[in-house]
Coordinates of C-alpha atoms (C1' of nucleotides) in Angstrom, one line a residue:
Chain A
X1 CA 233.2 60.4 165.1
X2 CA 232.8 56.7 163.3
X3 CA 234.4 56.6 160.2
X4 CA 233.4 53.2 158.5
X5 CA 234.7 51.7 154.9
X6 CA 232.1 49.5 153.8
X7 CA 234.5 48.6 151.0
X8 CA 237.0 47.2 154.0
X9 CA 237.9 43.3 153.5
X10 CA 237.7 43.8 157.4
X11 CA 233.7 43.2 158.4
X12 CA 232.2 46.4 159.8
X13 CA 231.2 45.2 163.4
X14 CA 235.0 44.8 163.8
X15 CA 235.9 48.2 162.4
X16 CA 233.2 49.5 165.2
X17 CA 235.0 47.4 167.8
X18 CA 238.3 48.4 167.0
X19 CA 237.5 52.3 166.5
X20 CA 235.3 52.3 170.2
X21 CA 238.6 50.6 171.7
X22 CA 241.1 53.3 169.9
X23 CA 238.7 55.4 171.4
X24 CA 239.2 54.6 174.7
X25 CA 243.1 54.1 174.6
X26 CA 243.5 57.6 173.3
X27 CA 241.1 58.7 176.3
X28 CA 238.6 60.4 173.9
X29 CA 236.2 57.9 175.7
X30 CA 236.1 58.4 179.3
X31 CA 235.1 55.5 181.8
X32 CA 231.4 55.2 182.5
X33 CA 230.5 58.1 179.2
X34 CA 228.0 56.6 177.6
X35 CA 227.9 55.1 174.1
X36 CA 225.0 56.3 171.1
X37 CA 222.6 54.2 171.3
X38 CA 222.3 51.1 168.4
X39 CA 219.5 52.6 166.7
X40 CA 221.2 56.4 166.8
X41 CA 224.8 54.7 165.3
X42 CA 222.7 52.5 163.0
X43 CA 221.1 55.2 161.3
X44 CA 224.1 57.5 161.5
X45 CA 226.0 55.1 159.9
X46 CA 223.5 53.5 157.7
X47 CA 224.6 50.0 158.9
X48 CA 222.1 47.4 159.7
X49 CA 221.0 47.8 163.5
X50 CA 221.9 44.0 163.6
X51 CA 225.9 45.0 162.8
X52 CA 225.6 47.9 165.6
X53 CA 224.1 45.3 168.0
X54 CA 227.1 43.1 167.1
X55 CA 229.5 45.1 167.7
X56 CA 228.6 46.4 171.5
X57 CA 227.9 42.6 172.3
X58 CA 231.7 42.1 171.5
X59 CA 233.2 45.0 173.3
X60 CA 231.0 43.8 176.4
X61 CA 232.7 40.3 176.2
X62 CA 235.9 41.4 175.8
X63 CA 235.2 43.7 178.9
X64 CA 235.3 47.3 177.0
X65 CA 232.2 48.5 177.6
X66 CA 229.4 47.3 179.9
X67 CA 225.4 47.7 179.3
X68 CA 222.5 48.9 181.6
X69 CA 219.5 47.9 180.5
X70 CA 216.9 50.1 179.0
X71 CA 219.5 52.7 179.4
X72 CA 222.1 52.0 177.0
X73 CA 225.8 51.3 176.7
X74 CA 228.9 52.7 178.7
X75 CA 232.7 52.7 178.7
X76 CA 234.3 50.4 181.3
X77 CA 237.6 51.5 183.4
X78 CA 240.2 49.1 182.5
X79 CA 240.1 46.5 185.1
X80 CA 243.6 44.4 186.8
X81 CA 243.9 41.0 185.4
X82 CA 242.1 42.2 181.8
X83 CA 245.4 44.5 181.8
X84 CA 247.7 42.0 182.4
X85 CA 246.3 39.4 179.7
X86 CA 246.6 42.3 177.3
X87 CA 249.5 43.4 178.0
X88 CA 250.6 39.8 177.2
X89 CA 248.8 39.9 173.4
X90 CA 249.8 43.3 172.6
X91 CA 253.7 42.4 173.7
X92 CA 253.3 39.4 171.5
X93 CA 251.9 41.1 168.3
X94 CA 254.4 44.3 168.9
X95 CA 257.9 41.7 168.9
X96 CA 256.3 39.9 165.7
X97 CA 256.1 43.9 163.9
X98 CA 259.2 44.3 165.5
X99 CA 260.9 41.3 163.1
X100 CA 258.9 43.3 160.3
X101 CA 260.1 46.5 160.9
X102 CA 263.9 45.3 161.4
X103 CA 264.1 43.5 158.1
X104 CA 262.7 46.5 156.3
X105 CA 265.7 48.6 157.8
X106 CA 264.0 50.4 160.8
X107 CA 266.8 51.6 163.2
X108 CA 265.7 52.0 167.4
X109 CA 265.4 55.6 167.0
X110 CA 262.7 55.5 164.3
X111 CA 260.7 52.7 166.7
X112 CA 261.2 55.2 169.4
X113 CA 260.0 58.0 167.6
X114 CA 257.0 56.3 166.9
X115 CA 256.6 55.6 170.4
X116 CA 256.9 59.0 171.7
X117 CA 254.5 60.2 168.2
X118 CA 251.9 58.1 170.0
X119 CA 252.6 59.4 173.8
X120 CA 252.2 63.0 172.4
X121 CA 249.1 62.2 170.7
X122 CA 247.2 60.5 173.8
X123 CA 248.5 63.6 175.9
X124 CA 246.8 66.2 173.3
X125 CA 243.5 64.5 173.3
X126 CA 243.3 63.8 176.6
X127 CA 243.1 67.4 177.5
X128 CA 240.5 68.4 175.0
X129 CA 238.1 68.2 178.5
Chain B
X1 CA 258.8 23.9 160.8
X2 CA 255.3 24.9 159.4
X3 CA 252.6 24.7 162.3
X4 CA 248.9 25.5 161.9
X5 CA 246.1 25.9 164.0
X6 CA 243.4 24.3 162.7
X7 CA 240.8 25.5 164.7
X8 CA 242.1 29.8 164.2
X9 CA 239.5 32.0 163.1
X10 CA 242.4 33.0 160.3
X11 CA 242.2 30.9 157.3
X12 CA 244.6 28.4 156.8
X13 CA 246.1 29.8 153.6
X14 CA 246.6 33.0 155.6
X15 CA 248.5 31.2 158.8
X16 CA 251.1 30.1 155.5
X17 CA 251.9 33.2 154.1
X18 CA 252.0 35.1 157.6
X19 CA 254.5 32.1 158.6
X20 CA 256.5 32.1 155.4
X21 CA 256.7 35.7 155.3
X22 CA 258.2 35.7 158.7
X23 CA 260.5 33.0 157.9
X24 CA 261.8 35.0 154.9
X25 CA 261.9 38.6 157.6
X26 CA 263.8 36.5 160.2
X27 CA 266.4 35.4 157.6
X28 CA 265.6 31.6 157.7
X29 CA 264.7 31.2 154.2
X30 CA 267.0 33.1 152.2
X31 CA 266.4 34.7 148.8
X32 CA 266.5 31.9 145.8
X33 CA 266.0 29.1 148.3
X34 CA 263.1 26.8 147.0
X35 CA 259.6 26.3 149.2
X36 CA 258.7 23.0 149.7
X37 CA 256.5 21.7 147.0
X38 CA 252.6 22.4 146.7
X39 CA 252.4 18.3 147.3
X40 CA 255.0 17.7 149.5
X41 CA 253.5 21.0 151.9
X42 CA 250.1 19.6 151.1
X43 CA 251.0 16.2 152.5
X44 CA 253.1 16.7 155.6
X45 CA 250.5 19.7 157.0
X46 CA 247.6 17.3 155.9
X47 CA 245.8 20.3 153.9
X48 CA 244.4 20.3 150.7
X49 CA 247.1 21.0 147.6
X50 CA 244.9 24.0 146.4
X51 CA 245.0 25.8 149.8
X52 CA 248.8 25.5 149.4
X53 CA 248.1 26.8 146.2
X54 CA 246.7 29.7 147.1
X55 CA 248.7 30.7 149.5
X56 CA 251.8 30.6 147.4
X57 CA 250.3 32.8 144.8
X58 CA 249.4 35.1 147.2
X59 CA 253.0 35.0 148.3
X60 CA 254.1 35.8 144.7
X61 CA 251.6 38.6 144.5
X62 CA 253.0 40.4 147.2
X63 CA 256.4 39.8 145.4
X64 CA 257.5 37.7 148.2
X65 CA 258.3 34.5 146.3
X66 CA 258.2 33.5 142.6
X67 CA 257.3 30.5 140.3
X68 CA 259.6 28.7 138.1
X69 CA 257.4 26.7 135.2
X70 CA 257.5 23.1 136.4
X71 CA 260.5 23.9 138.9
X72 CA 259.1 25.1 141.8
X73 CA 258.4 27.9 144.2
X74 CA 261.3 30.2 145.4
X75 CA 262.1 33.0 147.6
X76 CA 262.3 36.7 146.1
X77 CA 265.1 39.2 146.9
X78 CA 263.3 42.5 148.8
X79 CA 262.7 44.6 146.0
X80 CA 263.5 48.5 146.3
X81 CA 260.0 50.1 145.5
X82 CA 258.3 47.6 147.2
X83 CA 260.0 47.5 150.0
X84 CA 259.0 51.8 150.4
X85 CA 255.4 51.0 150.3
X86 CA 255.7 48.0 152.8
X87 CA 257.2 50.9 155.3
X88 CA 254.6 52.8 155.0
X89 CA 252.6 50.1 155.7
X90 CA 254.2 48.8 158.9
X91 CA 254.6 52.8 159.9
X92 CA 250.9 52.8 160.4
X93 CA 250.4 49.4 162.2
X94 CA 253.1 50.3 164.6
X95 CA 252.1 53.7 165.3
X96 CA 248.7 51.9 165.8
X97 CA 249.9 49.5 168.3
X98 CA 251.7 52.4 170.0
X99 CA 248.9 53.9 171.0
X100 CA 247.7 50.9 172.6
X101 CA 251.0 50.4 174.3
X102 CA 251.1 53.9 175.7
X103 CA 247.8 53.4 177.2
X104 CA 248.6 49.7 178.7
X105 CA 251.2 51.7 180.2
X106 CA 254.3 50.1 178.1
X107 CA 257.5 52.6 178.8
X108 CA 259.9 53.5 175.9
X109 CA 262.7 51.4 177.4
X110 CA 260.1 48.4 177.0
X111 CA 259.6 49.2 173.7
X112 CA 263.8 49.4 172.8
X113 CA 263.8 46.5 174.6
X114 CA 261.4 44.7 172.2
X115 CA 263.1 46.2 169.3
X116 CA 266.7 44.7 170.3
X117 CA 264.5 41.8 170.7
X118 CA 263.7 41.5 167.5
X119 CA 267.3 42.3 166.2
X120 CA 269.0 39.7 168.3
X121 CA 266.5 36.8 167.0
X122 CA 267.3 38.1 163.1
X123 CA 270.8 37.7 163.7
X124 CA 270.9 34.2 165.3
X125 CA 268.8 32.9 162.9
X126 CA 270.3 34.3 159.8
X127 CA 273.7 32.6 161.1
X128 CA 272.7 29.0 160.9
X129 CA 274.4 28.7 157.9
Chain C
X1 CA 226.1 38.9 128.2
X2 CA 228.8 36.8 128.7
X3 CA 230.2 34.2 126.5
X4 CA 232.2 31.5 127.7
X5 CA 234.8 29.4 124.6
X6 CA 235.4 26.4 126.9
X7 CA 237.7 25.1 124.2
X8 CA 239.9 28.2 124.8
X9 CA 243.5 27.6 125.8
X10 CA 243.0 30.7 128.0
X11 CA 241.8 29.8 131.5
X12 CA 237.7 30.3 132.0
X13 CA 238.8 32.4 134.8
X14 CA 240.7 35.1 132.5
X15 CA 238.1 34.6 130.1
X16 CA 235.6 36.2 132.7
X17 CA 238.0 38.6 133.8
X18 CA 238.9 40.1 130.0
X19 CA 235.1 40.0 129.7
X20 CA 234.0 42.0 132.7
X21 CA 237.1 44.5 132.1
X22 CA 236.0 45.1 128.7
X23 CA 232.2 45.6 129.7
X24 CA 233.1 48.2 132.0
X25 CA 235.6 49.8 129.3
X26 CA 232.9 50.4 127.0
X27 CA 230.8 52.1 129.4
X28 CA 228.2 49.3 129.9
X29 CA 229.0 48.1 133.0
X30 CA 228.4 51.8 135.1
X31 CA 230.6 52.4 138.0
X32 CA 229.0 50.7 141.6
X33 CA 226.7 49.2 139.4
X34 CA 226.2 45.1 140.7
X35 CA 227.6 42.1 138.9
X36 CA 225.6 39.0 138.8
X37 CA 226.2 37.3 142.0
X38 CA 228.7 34.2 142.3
X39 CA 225.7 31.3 142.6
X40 CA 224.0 33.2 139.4
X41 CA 226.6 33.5 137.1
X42 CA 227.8 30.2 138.1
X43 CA 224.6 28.5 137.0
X44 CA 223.9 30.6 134.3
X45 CA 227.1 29.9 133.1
X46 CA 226.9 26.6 134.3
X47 CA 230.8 26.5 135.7
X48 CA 231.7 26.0 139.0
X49 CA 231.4 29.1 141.8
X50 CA 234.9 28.8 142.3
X51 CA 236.0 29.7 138.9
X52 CA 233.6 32.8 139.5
X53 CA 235.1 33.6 142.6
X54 CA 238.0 33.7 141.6
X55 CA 237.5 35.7 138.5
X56 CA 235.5 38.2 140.9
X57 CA 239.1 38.2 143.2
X58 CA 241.2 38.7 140.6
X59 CA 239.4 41.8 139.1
X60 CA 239.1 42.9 142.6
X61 CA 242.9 42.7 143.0
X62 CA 243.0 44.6 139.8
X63 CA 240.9 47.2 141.2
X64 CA 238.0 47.0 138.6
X65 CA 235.3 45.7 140.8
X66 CA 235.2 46.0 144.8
X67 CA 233.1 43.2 146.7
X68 CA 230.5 44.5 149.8
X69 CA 230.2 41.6 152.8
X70 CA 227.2 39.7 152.6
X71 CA 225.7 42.0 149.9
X72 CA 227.4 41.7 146.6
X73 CA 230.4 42.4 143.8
X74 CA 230.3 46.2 142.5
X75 CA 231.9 47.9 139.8
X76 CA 234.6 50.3 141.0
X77 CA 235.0 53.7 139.3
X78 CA 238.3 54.4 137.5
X79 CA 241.0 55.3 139.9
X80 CA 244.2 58.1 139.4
X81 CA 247.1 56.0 140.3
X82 CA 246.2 53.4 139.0
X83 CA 245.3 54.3 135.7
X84 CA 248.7 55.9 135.3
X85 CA 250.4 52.4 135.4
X86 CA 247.7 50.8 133.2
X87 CA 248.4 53.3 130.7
X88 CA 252.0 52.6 130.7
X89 CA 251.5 48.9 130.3
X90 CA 248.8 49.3 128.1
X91 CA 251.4 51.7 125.7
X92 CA 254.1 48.9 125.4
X93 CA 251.2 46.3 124.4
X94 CA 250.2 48.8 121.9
X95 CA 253.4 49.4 120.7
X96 CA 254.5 46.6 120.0
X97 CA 251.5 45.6 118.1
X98 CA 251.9 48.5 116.4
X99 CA 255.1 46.8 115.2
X100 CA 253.1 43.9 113.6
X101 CA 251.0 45.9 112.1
X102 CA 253.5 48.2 110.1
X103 CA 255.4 44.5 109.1
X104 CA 251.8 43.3 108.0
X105 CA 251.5 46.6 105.6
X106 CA 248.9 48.6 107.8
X107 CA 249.0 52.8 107.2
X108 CA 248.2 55.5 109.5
X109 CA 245.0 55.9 107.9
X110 CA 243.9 52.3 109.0
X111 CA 245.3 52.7 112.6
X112 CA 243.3 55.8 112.9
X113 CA 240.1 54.6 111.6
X114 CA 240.8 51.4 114.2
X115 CA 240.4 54.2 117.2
X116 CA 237.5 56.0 115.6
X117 CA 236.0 52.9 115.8
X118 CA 236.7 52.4 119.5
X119 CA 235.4 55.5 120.4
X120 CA 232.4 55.1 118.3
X121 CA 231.3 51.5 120.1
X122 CA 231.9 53.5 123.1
X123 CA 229.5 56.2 122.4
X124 CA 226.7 54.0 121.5
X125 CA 226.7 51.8 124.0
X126 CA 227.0 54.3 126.6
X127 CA 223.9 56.1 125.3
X128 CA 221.6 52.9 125.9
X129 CA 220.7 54.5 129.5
Chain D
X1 CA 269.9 38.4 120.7
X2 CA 267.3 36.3 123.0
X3 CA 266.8 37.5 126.4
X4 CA 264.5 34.9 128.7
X5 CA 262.3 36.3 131.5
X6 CA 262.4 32.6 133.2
X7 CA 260.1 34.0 136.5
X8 CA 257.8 35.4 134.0
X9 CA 254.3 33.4 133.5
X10 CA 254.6 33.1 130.1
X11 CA 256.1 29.9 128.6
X12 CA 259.4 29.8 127.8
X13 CA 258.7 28.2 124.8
X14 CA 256.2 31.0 123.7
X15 CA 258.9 33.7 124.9
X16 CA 260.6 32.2 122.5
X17 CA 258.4 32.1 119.5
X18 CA 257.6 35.7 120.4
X19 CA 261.1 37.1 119.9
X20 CA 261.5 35.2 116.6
X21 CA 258.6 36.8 115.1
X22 CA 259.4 39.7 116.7
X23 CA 262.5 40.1 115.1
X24 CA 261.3 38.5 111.8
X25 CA 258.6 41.6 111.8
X26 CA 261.4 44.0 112.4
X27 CA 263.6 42.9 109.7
X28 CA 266.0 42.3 111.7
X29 CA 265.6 38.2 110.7
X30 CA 265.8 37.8 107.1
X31 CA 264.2 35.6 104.8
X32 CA 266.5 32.0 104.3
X33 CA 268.7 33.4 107.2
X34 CA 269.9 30.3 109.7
X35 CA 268.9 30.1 112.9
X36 CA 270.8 29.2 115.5
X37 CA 270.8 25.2 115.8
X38 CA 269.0 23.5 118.9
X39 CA 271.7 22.7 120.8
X40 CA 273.7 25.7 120.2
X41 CA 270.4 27.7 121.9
X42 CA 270.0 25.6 124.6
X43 CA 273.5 25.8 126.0
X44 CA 273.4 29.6 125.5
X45 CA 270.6 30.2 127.4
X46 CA 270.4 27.4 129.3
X47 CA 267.2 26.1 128.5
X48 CA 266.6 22.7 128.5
X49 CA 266.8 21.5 124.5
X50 CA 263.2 20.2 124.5
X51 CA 261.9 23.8 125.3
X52 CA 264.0 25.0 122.1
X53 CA 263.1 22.2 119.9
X54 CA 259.2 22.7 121.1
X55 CA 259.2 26.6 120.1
X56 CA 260.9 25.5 116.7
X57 CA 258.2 23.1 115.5
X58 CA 255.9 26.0 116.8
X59 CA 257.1 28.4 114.0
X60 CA 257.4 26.1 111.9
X61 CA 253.7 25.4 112.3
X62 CA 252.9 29.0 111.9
X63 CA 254.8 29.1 108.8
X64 CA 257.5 31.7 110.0
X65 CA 260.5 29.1 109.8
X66 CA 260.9 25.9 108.0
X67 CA 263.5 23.1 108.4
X68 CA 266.0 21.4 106.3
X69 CA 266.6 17.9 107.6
X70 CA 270.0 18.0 109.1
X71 CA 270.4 21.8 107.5
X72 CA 268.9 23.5 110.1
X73 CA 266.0 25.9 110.4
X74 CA 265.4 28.9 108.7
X75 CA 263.7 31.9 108.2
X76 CA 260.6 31.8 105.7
X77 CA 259.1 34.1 103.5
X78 CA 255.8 35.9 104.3
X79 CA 253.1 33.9 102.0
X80 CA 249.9 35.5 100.4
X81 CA 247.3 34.1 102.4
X82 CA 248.8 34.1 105.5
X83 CA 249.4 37.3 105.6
X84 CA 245.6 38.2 105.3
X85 CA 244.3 35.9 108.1
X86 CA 247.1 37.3 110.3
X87 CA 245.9 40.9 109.3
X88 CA 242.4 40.2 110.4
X89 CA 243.5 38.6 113.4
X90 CA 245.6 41.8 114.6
X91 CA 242.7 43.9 113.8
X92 CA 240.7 42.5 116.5
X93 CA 243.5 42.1 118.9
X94 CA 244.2 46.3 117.7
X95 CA 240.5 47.1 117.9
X96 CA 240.1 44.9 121.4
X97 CA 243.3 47.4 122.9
X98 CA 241.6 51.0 121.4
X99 CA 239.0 50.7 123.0
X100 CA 241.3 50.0 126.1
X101 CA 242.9 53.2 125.1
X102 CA 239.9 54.9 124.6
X103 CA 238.8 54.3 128.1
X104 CA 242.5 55.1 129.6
X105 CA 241.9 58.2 127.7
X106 CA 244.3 58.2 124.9
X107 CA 244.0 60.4 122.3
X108 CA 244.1 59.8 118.2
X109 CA 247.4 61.9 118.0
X110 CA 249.1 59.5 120.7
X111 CA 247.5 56.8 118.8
X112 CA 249.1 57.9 115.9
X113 CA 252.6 58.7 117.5
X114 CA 252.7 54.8 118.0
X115 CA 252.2 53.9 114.9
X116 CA 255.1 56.7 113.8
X117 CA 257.7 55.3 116.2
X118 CA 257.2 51.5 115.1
X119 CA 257.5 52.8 111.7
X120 CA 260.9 54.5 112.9
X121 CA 262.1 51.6 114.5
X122 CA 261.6 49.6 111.3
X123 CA 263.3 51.5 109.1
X124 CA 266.2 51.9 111.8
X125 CA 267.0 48.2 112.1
X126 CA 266.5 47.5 108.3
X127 CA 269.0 49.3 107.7
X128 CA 271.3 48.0 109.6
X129 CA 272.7 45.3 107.1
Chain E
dG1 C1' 220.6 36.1 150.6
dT2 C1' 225.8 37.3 149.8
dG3 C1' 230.9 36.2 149.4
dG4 C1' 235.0 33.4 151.5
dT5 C1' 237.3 29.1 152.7
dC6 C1' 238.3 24.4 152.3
dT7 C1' 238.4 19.4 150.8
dA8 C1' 238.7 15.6 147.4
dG9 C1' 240.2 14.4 143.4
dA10 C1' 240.9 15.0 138.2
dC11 C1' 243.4 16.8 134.2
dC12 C1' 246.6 19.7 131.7
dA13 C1' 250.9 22.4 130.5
dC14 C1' 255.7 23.0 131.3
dA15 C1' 260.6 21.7 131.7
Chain F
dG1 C1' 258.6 15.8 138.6
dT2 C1' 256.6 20.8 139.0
dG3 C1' 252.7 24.3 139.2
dG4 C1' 247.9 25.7 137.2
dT5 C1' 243.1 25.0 136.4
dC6 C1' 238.7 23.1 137.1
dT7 C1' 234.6 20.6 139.2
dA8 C1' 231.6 18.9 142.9
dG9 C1' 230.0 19.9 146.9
dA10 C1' 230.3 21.4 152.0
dC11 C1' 230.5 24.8 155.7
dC12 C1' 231.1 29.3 157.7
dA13 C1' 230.9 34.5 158.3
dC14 C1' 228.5 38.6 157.3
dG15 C1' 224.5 41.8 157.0

DNA sequence: GTGGTCTAGACCACA
DNA sequence: GTGGTCTAGACCACG
């Protein structure tokens, strides 16, 4: 389920965070399904326990997941104003690749393409119930 | 027209090249156009000549600039091959940030909108002749 | 191991790099074997961390070594693509020495007994398990 | 005759010395021939004089090219001894680039092939008189 | 412990 | 004048 590359300049507690998100947005992750627990990822993976613990600290800061203690961690629903703030970021960091994609020649129909490519993926895993 | 944030988690030599490389996507530096000098960057942003440094030649690395012996740094035309790799690239990232748009509930006719966003600001720019 | 000519016209950095390439040419540097760390070879050495460092990145760039967070630099095995390209370079350097050495009287027989000795040196010193 | 890579790292200067060997080792420079004068160079490939008049006292150094006071410079004979130290010297530099090719995978019939086509290429532009 | 970034300041090579 | 290399030494992020 959790690929990692160790060889990655990007550290592995944000691969974690980032893949746990992805997750969740492509609704493979359903609110309030809980997470393996540190020590079950941390030997799964064989990453340090410490790199695990790291990770799910983050996600619960940034409002992803939420922990119960002595029973381990859980997905979050998506809450109002976190949506909003992202919304923000992500709108921010999609105009910037926009500039990107139309020096390197990318016509409106290729962007939309890509847009739909991702709608049809969510749909697909969504309904593997 | 350079502006860093000291106090980013992203490295200061990494804040140059992302804001060089935009300059040169958004058309404001054009190819053959000479960079500011390692000493004159290094004094007016207050940083340290060898982060300059570095950040050029990572710029020429990725083939976005190139160094002329005791002349100066300039900006590289977009290369053919390279530029087929960097679409690859940028494929990915979008597609990536698709995903998330799709499930922050961004619509296709947000995303166009973006897109023509982008194309506008590129064309504007590149006029300032 | 290594042996630094500080007198060299050729950067320290390079010096290191052509070294560590060459060890793992031979076969005695094994693939995800570990390099000294920076502080070590730095000391040993006694130059600076940052010329090791940067010798380290360079090679990493190169794809000949790859670097784990927090635990060390590694040598990387031999990759496909890649060596294509080296080999292409690495037949227009040999060519047009070859040139130099047909101008400088040098025969077949001599070239060939060059490469036997190549493969020789490799044989040895990849026997010393 | 001389074509410049002026983005290229290496020294113009050197780029220079390079060719002149180059085409002194091919035959395609004869001994006593006249180079072309300083100024002449300069203007043709517009390079600024000094760079010229620096890879000129370089050869002459080596002992590929002398000067005549207000002659000119020419092309000098291969000496005895000369011609051995620069033998030894390209059999490292050969040996240093098998063992590259050794590693890469090339075989002693490609090795070989070289050798033939700089042989070839000799005897081509020798004749051309 | 490891590598990665940055500053301050010196010296050299090139054009 | 330009970029390129190097040292000395500090601080941070990662595991």
């Amino acid at each position: 389920m959790f690929e990692l590359d160790v060889r990655s300049r990007k550290p592995i507690y944000e691969q974690l965070t980032d893949k746990v998100k992805e997750l969740i947005m492509h609704g493979i992750l359903r609110a309030d399904e809980q997470l393996p627990s540190v020590r079950a990822l941390s030997s799964q993976l064989t990453v340090n326990p410490n790199t695990i613990q790291k990770a799910y600290r983050e996600l619960e800061r940034e409002g992803y997941i939420y922990s119960l203690q002595g029973k381990g961690n859980f997905v979050a629903a998506l809450q109002q104003g976190q949506s909003e703030s992202k919304r923000a970021e992500l709108k921010e960091e999609l105009l910037r690749l926009m500039a990107e994609a139309v020096y390197l020649g990318f016509t409106e129909t290729e962007i939309s393409s890509l847009y739909r490519q991702a709608l049809d993926m969510r749909r697909e895993e969504s309904s593997h119930d």
